[in-house]
Amino acid sequence: MPLTFTVTKESKKTRARLGRIETVHGVIETPVFMPVGTQATVKTMTPHELEDLGAEIILSNTYHLYLRPGSDVVAEAGGLHQFMNWKRPILTDSGGFQVFSLGPLRTISEEGVKFRSHLDGSKHFISPEKSMEIQMDLGADIVMAFDECAPYPADRDYVQKSKDLTTRWAKRCQQAHKREDQSLFGIVQGGMFKDLRRESALELIDLDFPGYGIGGLSVGEPKEIMYEVLEDLIPIMPTNKPRYLMGVGSPDCLVEGVLRGVDMFDCVWPTRLARHGMVITSKGNLTIRNLPFARDFTPIEEGCTCYTCQNFTRGYIRHLLKANEVLGIRLTTIHNIAFLMRLMGDIREAIASETLAEFSQDFLARFGGEK
Amino acid sequence: MPLTFTVTKESKKTRARLGRIETVHGVIETPVFMPVGTQATVKTMTPHELEDLGAEIILSNTYHLYLRPGSDVVAEAGGLHQFMNWKRPILTDSGGFQVFSLGPLRTISEEGVKFRSHLDGSKHFISPEKSMEIQMDLGADIVMAFDECAPYPADRDYVQKSKDLTTRWAKRCQQAHKREDQSLFGIVQGGMFKDLRRESALELIDLDFPGYGIGGLSVGEPKEIMYEVLEDLIPIMPTNKPRYLMGVGSPDCLVEGVLRGVDMFDCVWPTRLARHGMVITSKGNLTIRNLPFARDFTPIEEGCTCYTCQNFTRGYIRHLLKANEVLGIRLTTIHNIAFLMRLMGDIREAIASETLAEFSQDFLARFGGEK
């Protein structure tokens, strides 16, 4: 059974909506933020800690798992859910974005992408068909079409060709994908060119995917440009399919994305930030690693109910981070994920009670106000 | 209130005994293994995970905490228990062993030890009085006298002088130590010279400490020599005081130590081993990081009830370790600590049921049999 998606409420004042994605591994309430478990682990966390924080779905990376431990190993373990002991839904990306990020280590052709492993320099080739094969081995609930993600900035000609290739690859992915317990999402590309974005969307809608990723945003462009692209694009996207803004996860972008009709997000940002000694608070991000926190024996954020804030102080966490102790980045990661899970819960409540506009205004004013 | 120690059972066939140490932060059943939390954290673990594994006391290092975050910071946080949110008993070492391990970075005099920080090269001086001051700031339940730990091998003349100095320093520690909620243990030195060990013990017994560390063993000598020293030394030590064999923690040494009358142990070995991708099993240690485990989807040890073995496979853990994922060393650490906690529990049960000799023989045969 592939996924079913139900919009349970549409906001009257904004494009936001509440939804429910049902998969064989459980239900996801949208709008949702998906923590990223690149190498079959959300860095520093156990799957049970993620469950306790309310994560309903996580993302894992095809490129990384293909190289290590190998998708055959994961398949032999019984698939990714069993391999990592995560019982809830998983989404895998297509490997496209990671492969394109390799820069000089890769060459693109109509057929696919040749590249060298960032681990050992070994040669590999991923095509749309190969990406589907790997993702079928991994066994996630939602899999993504193999796309080309144009860089920013890029000229119109490049972006046009890249978008066209992405559409042709999307068709090949659809033909190659066979697992009935997985749902394959297409990915809208087209860079910052609104007309190309619309073309891309219409071409993919023709293929009738059960959900659509929006790729190639948050790749270096000003946030305002991303918001404008979303405002232009989302109104032509189907209302009965999930819309997934890929690689976006800072609190302000989550709020702005939901206001514009996005249902799903993922980003390494909150967990990466945590490993760099930074924590998210409702008043902005704090570099808790810094000296002023050495003798601060209050929690990261007063009133936060996460394990970290209920049990440890800024001073202790700062000490752990300075001393390169693993517990330090465990505690900041827990807090950052907890923050985003709570934010998404608050957003869903605000949509339900038709107070999202006020909530957003208030949240963005506080979050941006003090850094 | 300092600690009280009660021997609840003496083994008839061996020197082993069961005991109970009561402190203001709770009760410790002996023989006990103390996990080491060098920098106010048992590496990779939360205090709650340690509690769940049954750790009744942990050790933390004076030298490290003095340098970072500074014992004044810990004192300002309300002491080490509060700083790290560990509610059960803590033992701090004196800093002696770490300072002497600095080698060319330190010089010893009657007064104390001048040294340079391994972190930033800054100059410091620790005397017996200073060690007491720092340990009173840290606020552990059990604190250790500042001793000189002779290296191995060392000639008799050096060891004799070092032992004499340790006795004089023990007196100064006793005079300088003022906190009534802490218990100060003396440390028996004397290298591998049995007569010097006995002299050291008798001199310290004269000072009537509430417990005695046995330092300067497991410093490179063959295990048989350590066992011989213990066999000669322990019979002259008071029966009504805890005996703490410092820095010893491999499973075979724990069993052999208990058989010879040791009540307390600590060692970084099980946690350090875990971080190097090795796990302890009843059949010996496994380097789970190695290739043969890549497609092994069984637990580290069948029948082990620890979180790691109940939830994850060797193949997954091997993947995490190869990919340098923090969860890998978290899972191996949990298993290794769980193994030692269970071993100590089994040892205590075997003493209670007068089956320690058989238990030990069986355990040592299996543990040493297959590596």
Coordinates of N, CA and C in Angstrom, one line a residue, chain A residues 105-269:
Chain A
L105 N 34.1 16.1 -8.9 CA 34.2 14.6 -8.8 C 33.1 13.9 -9.6
R106 N 32.2 14.7 -10.3 CA 31.1 14.0 -11.1 C 31.0 14.6 -12.5
T107 N 30.4 13.8 -13.4 CA 30.0 14.2 -14.7 C 28.6 13.7 -15.1
I108 N 27.8 14.7 -15.6 CA 26.4 14.4 -15.9 C 26.2 14.1 -17.3
S109 N 25.4 13.0 -17.7 CA 25.0 12.8 -19.0 C 23.5 12.5 -19.0
E110 N 23.0 12.3 -20.2 CA 21.6 12.0 -20.3 C 21.3 10.7 -19.5
E111 N 22.2 9.8 -19.5 CA 22.0 8.5 -18.9 C 22.0 8.6 -17.4
G112 N 22.9 9.4 -16.8 CA 23.0 9.5 -15.4 C 24.2 10.2 -15.0
V113 N 24.7 9.9 -13.8 CA 25.9 10.7 -13.3 C 27.0 9.7 -12.9
K114 N 28.2 10.0 -13.5 CA 29.4 9.3 -13.0 C 30.0 10.1 -11.9
F115 N 30.5 9.4 -10.9 CA 31.2 10.2 -9.8 C 32.2 9.3 -9.1
R116 N 33.0 10.0 -8.3 CA 33.9 9.3 -7.5 C 33.5 9.5 -6.0
S117 N 33.6 8.4 -5.3 CA 33.2 8.4 -3.8 C 34.0 9.4 -3.1
H118 N 33.4 10.2 -2.2 CA 34.1 11.1 -1.3 C 34.9 10.3 -0.3
L119 N 34.6 9.1 -0.1 CA 35.3 8.3 1.0 C 36.6 7.7 0.5
D120 N 36.6 7.1 -0.7 CA 37.8 6.4 -1.1 C 38.2 6.7 -2.6
G121 N 37.4 7.6 -3.3 CA 37.8 7.9 -4.7 C 37.3 6.9 -5.7
S122 N 36.7 5.8 -5.2 CA 36.2 4.8 -6.1 C 35.2 5.3 -7.1
K123 N 35.1 4.7 -8.3 CA 34.2 5.2 -9.4 C 32.8 4.6 -9.3
H124 N 31.8 5.4 -9.5 CA 30.4 4.9 -9.4 C 29.6 5.6 -10.5
F125 N 28.4 5.0 -10.7 CA 27.5 5.6 -11.7 C 26.1 5.4 -11.2
I126 N 25.4 6.5 -11.0 CA 24.0 6.4 -10.6 C 23.1 7.0 -11.7
S127 N 22.1 6.2 -12.1 CA 21.1 6.7 -13.1 C 19.8 6.7 -12.4
P128 N 18.8 7.2 -13.0 CA 17.4 7.2 -12.4 C 17.1 5.7 -12.0
E129 N 17.4 4.8 -12.9 CA 17.0 3.4 -12.6 C 17.8 2.9 -11.4
K130 N 19.1 3.2 -11.3 CA 20.0 2.8 -10.2 C 19.5 3.4 -8.9
S131 N 19.1 4.6 -8.9 CA 18.6 5.3 -7.7 C 17.4 4.6 -7.2
M132 N 16.5 4.2 -8.1 CA 15.3 3.4 -7.7 C 15.7 2.1 -7.1
E133 N 16.6 1.4 -7.8 CA 17.1 0.1 -7.3 C 17.6 0.2 -5.8
I134 N 18.5 1.2 -5.6 CA 19.0 1.4 -4.3 C 17.9 1.8 -3.3
Q135 N 17.0 2.7 -3.7 CA 16.0 3.0 -2.8 C 15.0 1.9 -2.5
M136 N 14.8 1.0 -3.5 CA 14.0 -0.1 -3.2 C 14.6 -1.1 -2.2
D137 N 16.0 -1.2 -2.4 CA 16.7 -2.0 -1.4 C 16.6 -1.4 0.0
L138 N 16.7 -0.1 0.1 CA 16.7 0.6 1.4 C 15.3 0.4 2.0
G139 N 14.2 0.5 1.2 CA 12.9 0.2 1.7 C 12.2 1.3 2.5
A140 N 12.5 2.6 2.2 CA 11.8 3.7 2.9 C 10.4 3.7 2.4
D141 N 9.5 4.4 3.2 CA 8.1 4.6 2.8 C 7.9 5.5 1.7
I142 N 8.7 6.6 1.7 CA 8.7 7.6 0.6 C 10.0 7.6 0.0
V143 N 10.1 7.5 -1.4 CA 11.4 7.6 -2.1 C 11.3 8.8 -3.1
M144 N 12.4 9.3 -3.5 CA 12.4 10.5 -4.3 C 13.0 10.2 -5.7
A145 N 12.4 10.9 -6.7 CA 12.9 10.8 -8.0 C 14.4 11.3 -8.1
F146 N 15.2 10.7 -9.0 CA 16.5 11.2 -9.2 C 16.5 12.5 -10.1
D147 N 16.9 13.6 -9.5 CA 16.8 14.9 -10.2 C 18.2 15.5 -10.3
E148 N 18.2 16.6 -11.2 CA 19.4 17.4 -11.1 C 19.0 18.7 -10.5
C149 N 19.9 19.0 -9.5 CA 19.6 20.3 -8.7 C 20.6 21.3 -9.2
A150 N 20.1 22.3 -9.9 CA 20.9 23.4 -10.5 C 21.5 24.2 -9.3
P151 N 22.7 24.7 -9.5 CA 23.3 25.5 -8.4 C 22.7 26.9 -8.5
Y152 N 23.0 27.7 -7.5 CA 22.6 29.1 -7.4 C 23.9 30.0 -7.3
P153 N 24.1 31.0 -8.1 CA 23.3 31.4 -9.3 C 23.6 30.5 -10.5
A154 N 22.7 30.4 -11.4 CA 22.9 29.6 -12.6 C 22.1 30.4 -13.7
D155 N 22.6 30.3 -15.0 CA 21.9 31.1 -16.0 C 20.7 30.3 -16.5
R156 N 19.8 31.0 -17.1 CA 18.5 30.4 -17.5 C 18.6 29.2 -18.4
D157 N 19.6 29.3 -19.3 CA 19.8 28.2 -20.3 C 20.1 26.9 -19.5
Y158 N 21.1 27.0 -18.6 CA 21.5 25.9 -17.8 C 20.3 25.3 -17.0
V159 N 19.6 26.2 -16.4 CA 18.5 25.8 -15.5 C 17.4 25.1 -16.3
Q160 N 17.1 25.7 -17.5 CA 16.1 25.1 -18.4 C 16.5 23.6 -18.8
K161 N 17.7 23.5 -19.2 CA 18.2 22.1 -19.6 C 18.1 21.1 -18.4
S162 N 18.5 21.7 -17.3 CA 18.5 20.8 -16.1 C 17.1 20.4 -15.7
K163 N 16.2 21.4 -15.8 CA 14.8 21.1 -15.5 C 14.2 20.1 -16.4
D164 N 14.5 20.2 -17.7 CA 14.1 19.3 -18.7 C 14.6 17.8 -18.5
L165 N 15.9 17.8 -18.1 CA 16.5 16.5 -17.8 C 15.8 15.9 -16.6
T166 N 15.5 16.7 -15.6 CA 14.9 16.2 -14.4 C 13.5 15.6 -14.7
T167 N 12.8 16.2 -15.6 CA 11.5 15.7 -16.0 C 11.7 14.3 -16.7
R168 N 12.7 14.3 -17.6 CA 12.9 13.0 -18.3 C 13.3 11.9 -17.3
W169 N 14.1 12.3 -16.4 CA 14.6 11.3 -15.4 C 13.4 10.9 -14.5
A170 N 12.5 11.8 -14.2 CA 11.3 11.5 -13.4 C 10.5 10.4 -14.0
K171 N 10.3 10.5 -15.4 CA 9.6 9.4 -16.1 C 10.3 8.1 -15.9
R172 N 11.6 8.1 -16.1 CA 12.4 6.9 -16.0 C 12.3 6.3 -14.6
C173 N 12.3 7.2 -13.6 CA 12.2 6.7 -12.2 C 10.8 6.0 -12.0
Q174 N 9.8 6.6 -12.6 CA 8.5 6.1 -12.4 C 8.4 4.7 -13.1
Q175 N 9.0 4.6 -14.2 CA 9.0 3.2 -14.9 C 9.8 2.2 -14.1
A176 N 10.9 2.6 -13.5 CA 11.8 1.7 -12.8 C 11.3 1.3 -11.4
H177 N 10.5 2.2 -10.8 CA 10.1 1.9 -9.4 C 9.0 0.9 -9.4
K178 N 9.2 -0.1 -8.5 CA 8.2 -1.3 -8.5 C 7.6 -1.6 -7.2
R179 N 8.2 -1.0 -6.1 CA 7.7 -1.5 -4.8 C 6.4 -0.8 -4.5
E180 N 5.4 -1.7 -4.2 CA 4.1 -1.1 -3.9 C 3.9 -0.6 -2.5
D181 N 4.8 -0.9 -1.6 CA 4.7 -0.4 -0.3 C 5.5 1.0 -0.1
Q182 N 6.0 1.4 -1.2 CA 6.7 2.7 -1.3 C 6.0 3.7 -2.1
S183 N 6.1 5.0 -1.8 CA 5.5 6.0 -2.7 C 6.6 6.9 -3.3
L184 N 6.6 7.0 -4.6 CA 7.7 7.8 -5.3 C 7.2 9.2 -5.5
F185 N 7.9 10.2 -5.0 CA 7.6 11.6 -5.2 C 8.5 12.2 -6.4
G186 N 7.9 13.0 -7.2 CA 8.6 13.8 -8.2 C 9.2 15.0 -7.5
I187 N 10.2 15.6 -8.2 CA 10.9 16.8 -7.6 C 10.8 17.9 -8.6
V188 N 10.1 19.0 -8.2 CA 10.1 20.2 -9.0 C 11.4 21.0 -9.0
Q189 N 11.9 21.3 -10.2 CA 13.2 22.1 -10.2 C 12.8 23.4 -11.0
G190 N 13.9 24.1 -11.5 CA 13.6 25.3 -12.3 C 14.3 26.5 -11.7
G191 N 15.2 26.3 -10.7 CA 15.9 27.3 -10.1 C 15.1 28.5 -9.6
M192 N 15.5 29.7 -9.8 CA 14.8 30.9 -9.3 C 13.9 31.5 -10.4
F193 N 13.7 30.7 -11.5 CA 12.9 31.2 -12.7 C 11.5 30.7 -12.5
K194 N 10.6 31.6 -12.2 CA 9.2 31.2 -11.9 C 8.6 30.4 -13.0
D195 N 8.8 30.9 -14.3 CA 8.1 30.2 -15.4 C 8.7 28.8 -15.5
L196 N 10.0 28.6 -15.3 CA 10.5 27.3 -15.4 C 10.0 26.4 -14.3
R197 N 9.9 26.9 -13.1 CA 9.3 26.2 -11.9 C 7.9 25.7 -12.3
R198 N 7.1 26.6 -12.9 CA 5.7 26.2 -13.2 C 5.7 25.2 -14.3
E199 N 6.6 25.3 -15.3 CA 6.7 24.3 -16.3 C 7.0 22.9 -15.7
S200 N 8.0 23.0 -14.8 CA 8.5 21.7 -14.2 C 7.3 21.1 -13.4
A201 N 6.6 21.9 -12.7 CA 5.5 21.4 -11.9 C 4.4 20.8 -12.8
L202 N 4.1 21.5 -13.9 CA 3.0 21.0 -14.7 C 3.4 19.6 -15.4
E203 N 4.7 19.6 -15.8 CA 5.2 18.3 -16.4 C 5.1 17.1 -15.4
L204 N 5.5 17.4 -14.2 CA 5.4 16.4 -13.2 C 4.0 16.0 -12.8
I205 N 3.2 17.0 -12.7 CA 1.8 16.8 -12.4 C 1.1 15.8 -13.4
D206 N 1.5 16.0 -14.7 CA 1.1 15.1 -15.7 C 1.4 13.6 -15.4
L207 N 2.6 13.5 -14.7 CA 3.0 12.1 -14.4 C 2.3 11.5 -13.2
D208 N 1.5 12.4 -12.5 CA 0.7 12.0 -11.4 C 1.4 11.3 -10.3
F209 N 2.4 11.9 -9.7 CA 3.1 11.4 -8.5 C 2.2 11.5 -7.3
P210 N 2.4 10.7 -6.3 CA 1.6 10.8 -5.0 C 2.0 11.9 -4.1
G211 N 3.1 12.6 -4.5 CA 3.6 13.7 -3.7 C 4.7 14.4 -4.5
Y212 N 5.0 15.7 -4.1 CA 6.0 16.4 -4.9 C 7.0 17.1 -4.0
G213 N 8.3 16.9 -4.3 CA 9.3 17.6 -3.6 C 9.5 18.9 -4.4
I214 N 10.0 19.9 -3.7 CA 10.4 21.2 -4.3 C 11.9 21.3 -4.0
G215 N 12.7 21.0 -5.0 CA 14.1 21.0 -4.8 C 14.8 22.2 -5.3
G216 N 16.1 22.4 -5.1 CA 16.8 23.5 -5.6 C 16.5 24.8 -5.0
L217 N 15.9 24.8 -3.8 CA 15.8 26.1 -3.1 C 16.6 26.0 -1.8
S218 N 16.8 27.1 -1.2 CA 17.7 27.2 0.0 C 19.1 26.7 -0.4
V219 N 19.6 27.1 -1.6 CA 20.9 26.7 -2.1 C 21.8 27.9 -2.1
G220 N 21.5 29.0 -1.4 CA 22.4 30.1 -1.3 C 21.6 31.4 -1.7
E221 N 20.4 31.3 -2.2 CA 19.7 32.5 -2.6 C 19.2 33.2 -1.4
P222 N 18.9 34.5 -1.5 CA 18.2 35.2 -0.4 C 16.9 34.6 -0.1
K223 N 16.5 34.5 1.2 CA 15.3 33.9 1.6 C 14.1 34.5 0.9
E224 N 14.1 35.8 0.7 CA 12.9 36.4 0.0 C 12.7 35.8 -1.4
I225 N 13.8 35.5 -2.1 CA 13.6 34.9 -3.4 C 12.9 33.5 -3.3
M226 N 13.4 32.7 -2.3 CA 12.7 31.4 -2.0 C 11.3 31.6 -1.8
Y227 N 10.9 32.6 -0.9 CA 9.5 32.8 -0.6 C 8.7 33.2 -1.8
E228 N 9.3 34.0 -2.7 CA 8.6 34.4 -3.9 C 8.3 33.2 -4.8
V229 N 9.4 32.4 -5.0 CA 9.2 31.2 -5.8 C 8.1 30.3 -5.3
L230 N 8.1 30.1 -4.0 CA 7.0 29.3 -3.4 C 5.6 29.9 -3.6
E231 N 5.5 31.2 -3.5 CA 4.3 31.9 -3.6 C 3.7 31.8 -5.0
D232 N 4.6 31.7 -6.0 CA 4.2 31.6 -7.4 C 3.9 30.1 -7.7
L233 N 4.7 29.2 -7.2 CA 4.6 27.8 -7.5 C 3.5 27.1 -6.9
I234 N 3.3 27.3 -5.6 CA 2.4 26.4 -4.8 C 1.0 26.5 -5.3
P235 N 0.5 27.6 -5.7 CA -0.9 27.7 -6.1 C -1.2 26.8 -7.3
I236 N -0.2 26.4 -8.1 CA -0.6 25.5 -9.2 C -0.3 24.0 -8.9
M237 N 0.2 23.8 -7.7 CA 0.4 22.4 -7.3 C -0.9 21.7 -6.8
P238 N -1.0 20.4 -7.0 CA -2.3 19.8 -6.6 C -2.5 19.9 -5.1
T239 N -3.8 20.2 -4.7 CA -4.1 20.3 -3.3 C -4.1 19.0 -2.6
N240 N -4.3 17.9 -3.3 CA -4.5 16.6 -2.6 C -3.2 15.8 -2.6
K241 N -2.1 16.5 -2.8 CA -0.8 15.8 -2.7 C 0.1 16.5 -1.7
P242 N 1.0 15.8 -1.0 CA 1.9 16.5 -0.1 C 2.9 17.3 -0.9
R243 N 3.3 18.5 -0.3 CA 4.3 19.3 -0.9 C 5.5 19.4 0.1
Y244 N 6.6 19.0 -0.4 CA 7.8 18.8 0.4 C 8.9 19.8 0.0
L245 N 9.2 20.7 0.8 CA 10.3 21.7 0.5 C 11.6 21.1 1.1
M246 N 12.4 20.7 0.1 CA 13.6 19.9 0.5 C 14.8 20.8 1.1
G247 N 15.3 20.3 2.2 CA 16.6 20.9 2.7 C 16.3 22.2 3.4
V248 N 15.1 22.4 3.9 CA 14.8 23.7 4.6 C 14.4 23.3 6.0
G249 N 15.0 24.1 7.0 CA 14.7 23.7 8.4 C 15.0 24.7 9.4
S250 N 15.3 26.0 9.0 CA 15.5 26.9 10.1 C 14.1 27.4 10.5
P251 N 14.0 27.8 11.8 CA 12.6 28.0 12.3 C 11.9 29.1 11.5
D252 N 12.5 30.1 11.1 CA 11.8 31.2 10.4 C 11.4 30.6 9.0
C253 N 12.2 29.8 8.4 CA 11.8 29.3 7.1 C 10.7 28.2 7.2
L254 N 10.7 27.5 8.3 CA 9.6 26.6 8.5 C 8.2 27.3 8.6
V255 N 8.2 28.4 9.4 CA 7.0 29.2 9.5 C 6.6 29.8 8.2
E256 N 7.6 30.4 7.5 CA 7.2 31.1 6.2 C 6.8 30.0 5.2
G257 N 7.4 28.9 5.2 CA 7.0 27.8 4.3 C 5.6 27.3 4.5
V258 N 5.3 27.1 5.8 CA 3.9 26.6 6.1 C 2.9 27.7 5.6
L259 N 3.2 28.9 5.9 CA 2.3 30.0 5.5 C 2.0 30.0 4.0
R260 N 3.0 29.5 3.2 CA 2.9 29.4 1.8 C 2.4 28.1 1.2
G261 N 2.0 27.2 2.2 CA 1.4 25.9 1.7 C 2.3 24.7 1.7
V262 N 3.5 24.8 2.3 CA 4.3 23.6 2.4 C 3.9 22.6 3.5
D263 N 3.9 21.3 3.2 CA 3.5 20.3 4.2 C 4.7 19.6 4.8
M264 N 5.8 19.5 4.2 CA 6.9 18.7 4.7 C 8.3 19.4 4.5
F265 N 9.1 19.2 5.5 CA 10.4 19.9 5.5 C 11.5 18.9 6.0
D266 N 12.7 19.1 5.6 CA 13.8 18.3 6.2 C 15.0 19.2 6.2
C267 N 16.0 19.0 7.1 CA 17.2 19.8 7.1 C 18.2 19.3 8.1
V268 N 19.5 19.3 7.7 CA 20.5 18.9 8.7 C 20.8 20.0 9.6
W269 N 20.3 21.2 9.3 CA 20.7 22.4 10.1 C 20.5 22.3 11.6

